């Protein structure tokens, strides 16, 4: 049978209503509380004094017993001293018992009615954000390459996930992915997918990229490590208000538009680079593009090159003003559209036994008049002598 009698005598100083109207109740409660605190402090002092006295008696008792065992001094006096100390101990025991009885009779109050079950509290603090490192562009690029080399497969696995719970679980298992490098990799991957015209896959990877960027932004706002924000973000996004969801979807839409724009720019840059490389390959010895030079020629010269008619070219050059003819033919040579002295080169090759007719340009057979003239002055263009130009 449970004894509830101990709950009948409880001292409460601040919840009594049976006070006289002429007495200031708050002051009365304050006085009662102060008197109770003083009594408890006095009792604690008595306990502390008795504890010190107990330690002193035990030390003296051990010292006398040791002297008796070593026969150090008058044995009768030592025994008398030992008896005196033991009597003091018994008296102290009696005083302690009286104090315990008195303490048991003392009414319980708010400070003694219960005791704390534990006195140690451990608070797990989230790790703070690492300060931004002052790295050069080369160092950032090197760190990005190292990260991709070690985590590219995991980044792609995260980018292919569709459910929030799966993404949350995956990131918690691979916390090294919660960083700016992952977001940058997903951006680059999204652009490449859009350039490959994989629009649906790009949209999905863009969604995962925005999730990562939101986690990083949340960490900045709370000034904590991004890895500590994974759980809170996915919990919030699944039970968020419509306004928050609308803002999130709007951010994804804007991000996809930026990805599409950047993909088109990169395609145009790639085409321009390919055209430039092709143009560089076509460049002649003088640094001119034969296609551009051909388009700038008069129609009569275009007809000569298209038909590869040397005689028609000679007649056309002869009919043109000297300055104009020299200008056009020089541009043809600089662009590689026309190779001068091709006939002389052919004769030299035939003398060596290597037949390379028409290599790199149109070869022609010079007339006897042109050969005799070449002894005086070297021809400027194959099939067209200085006499023809004049």
Steps between C-alpha positions, in 0.01 A plus 500: 500500500639837398560756775396848384550667837827659393311715253287657775774722638638713216622855553390728218570868540338654194162339438301562822184705488417515875685826570362795692370785287731744674810294416684554175484153346804529266712627789382215721584242235840659447573495874396136537711401206801691635458344847483150350811563289690625805401194704620273221828688472554474877432125489745460211766683702442267798536198272821633356641571848410150617664352191824683570486398867447136398807514277705653782394232750583221253844649433575532871373147566726351234798699631455375860451137391816520293700637793365225727597232250849647472519551880586862442450674836320420823264211430254591781476859384451386142220264598337775701525731196354226280205457733439874501497514117262205480262674741512811283410280202205353684379846596529609139296199392229599750493857366478375141209272588317792666560710192365225272187472715457874488547502123239227457251702699565809293215562253578449136530806282556575134875443538486170692188334365699348214853452377633525145539168325810621320712811518676484162352638182669448164389722213603399151598811314503508124839549350565849373562582136855484380627843395528558127848412389692762304603275215624607161315400183763238428464350848120496473523329163742242636274430800199465270685250280603297804143500634355387166760229473406360841122559504373524142317167521329601827404841356330334207319258730368793704401685183287205387301467824134603486357474854587743778539219753746320271699818447507569874616148583763503225651833608505394865693188397741708285538829684806595293259582216340788694727771361535759224691258277196272467278793404755615241527151355120472468488836321760388245324166456167675440654720230653198326167314510321798346764522226435130429126582479417279800250752632308278745817370665638853518184616679536224759870568566418872526248419776766311699743786443254755645449274804874504561519877456213548749686288757814710454302824524324380816839424657617854423193653659534289817881526500541124543668222310296407187503135603288590803224644277423192290229360727338838573478596132334180381263502797403858424459457124260206546275684745545859391240766440364553147687831477831331576427222252410755232825686559694174477333404170559851365869471581519169314324649197736797490801272538389282206455810283853612584630152420327503161636845419853403599478176298403696188790738559745210532363342181551828313850529646580144393373566145697823479812323623453220246456753221810687614704177508376408153586850380849476648553171318400667172735793550751556225870583535417871525242457776190552283197275473459371142122493535491867601744595223300307240180680600675837466621434142324652200259268321732457199786378723261272688403339168869440421566324829179300484579375146875470570564653159852644496465669162178669607675615818787650301261686273295623795811625683625672185170682459501630858686810628847415626444611860170313526648184344800505735274556802272207423777260399707583810200421719455172310862406571479598870188288541642198319235528234776541246853350522768695315785327311317169499644420154860551617433281799361233268807511276729460803299206625507334157878539491517311830258236374206606725187579303285730714296685240242753623600453869375796710388704205429511134805418285533643151727464204683813416531616142840562338451872540429458871812282542723756332346770715560299821873527434469872555244507781341229713124458436274629775225241458489163333369535145498878529824685427587860575450573133140380521442713807643806323 
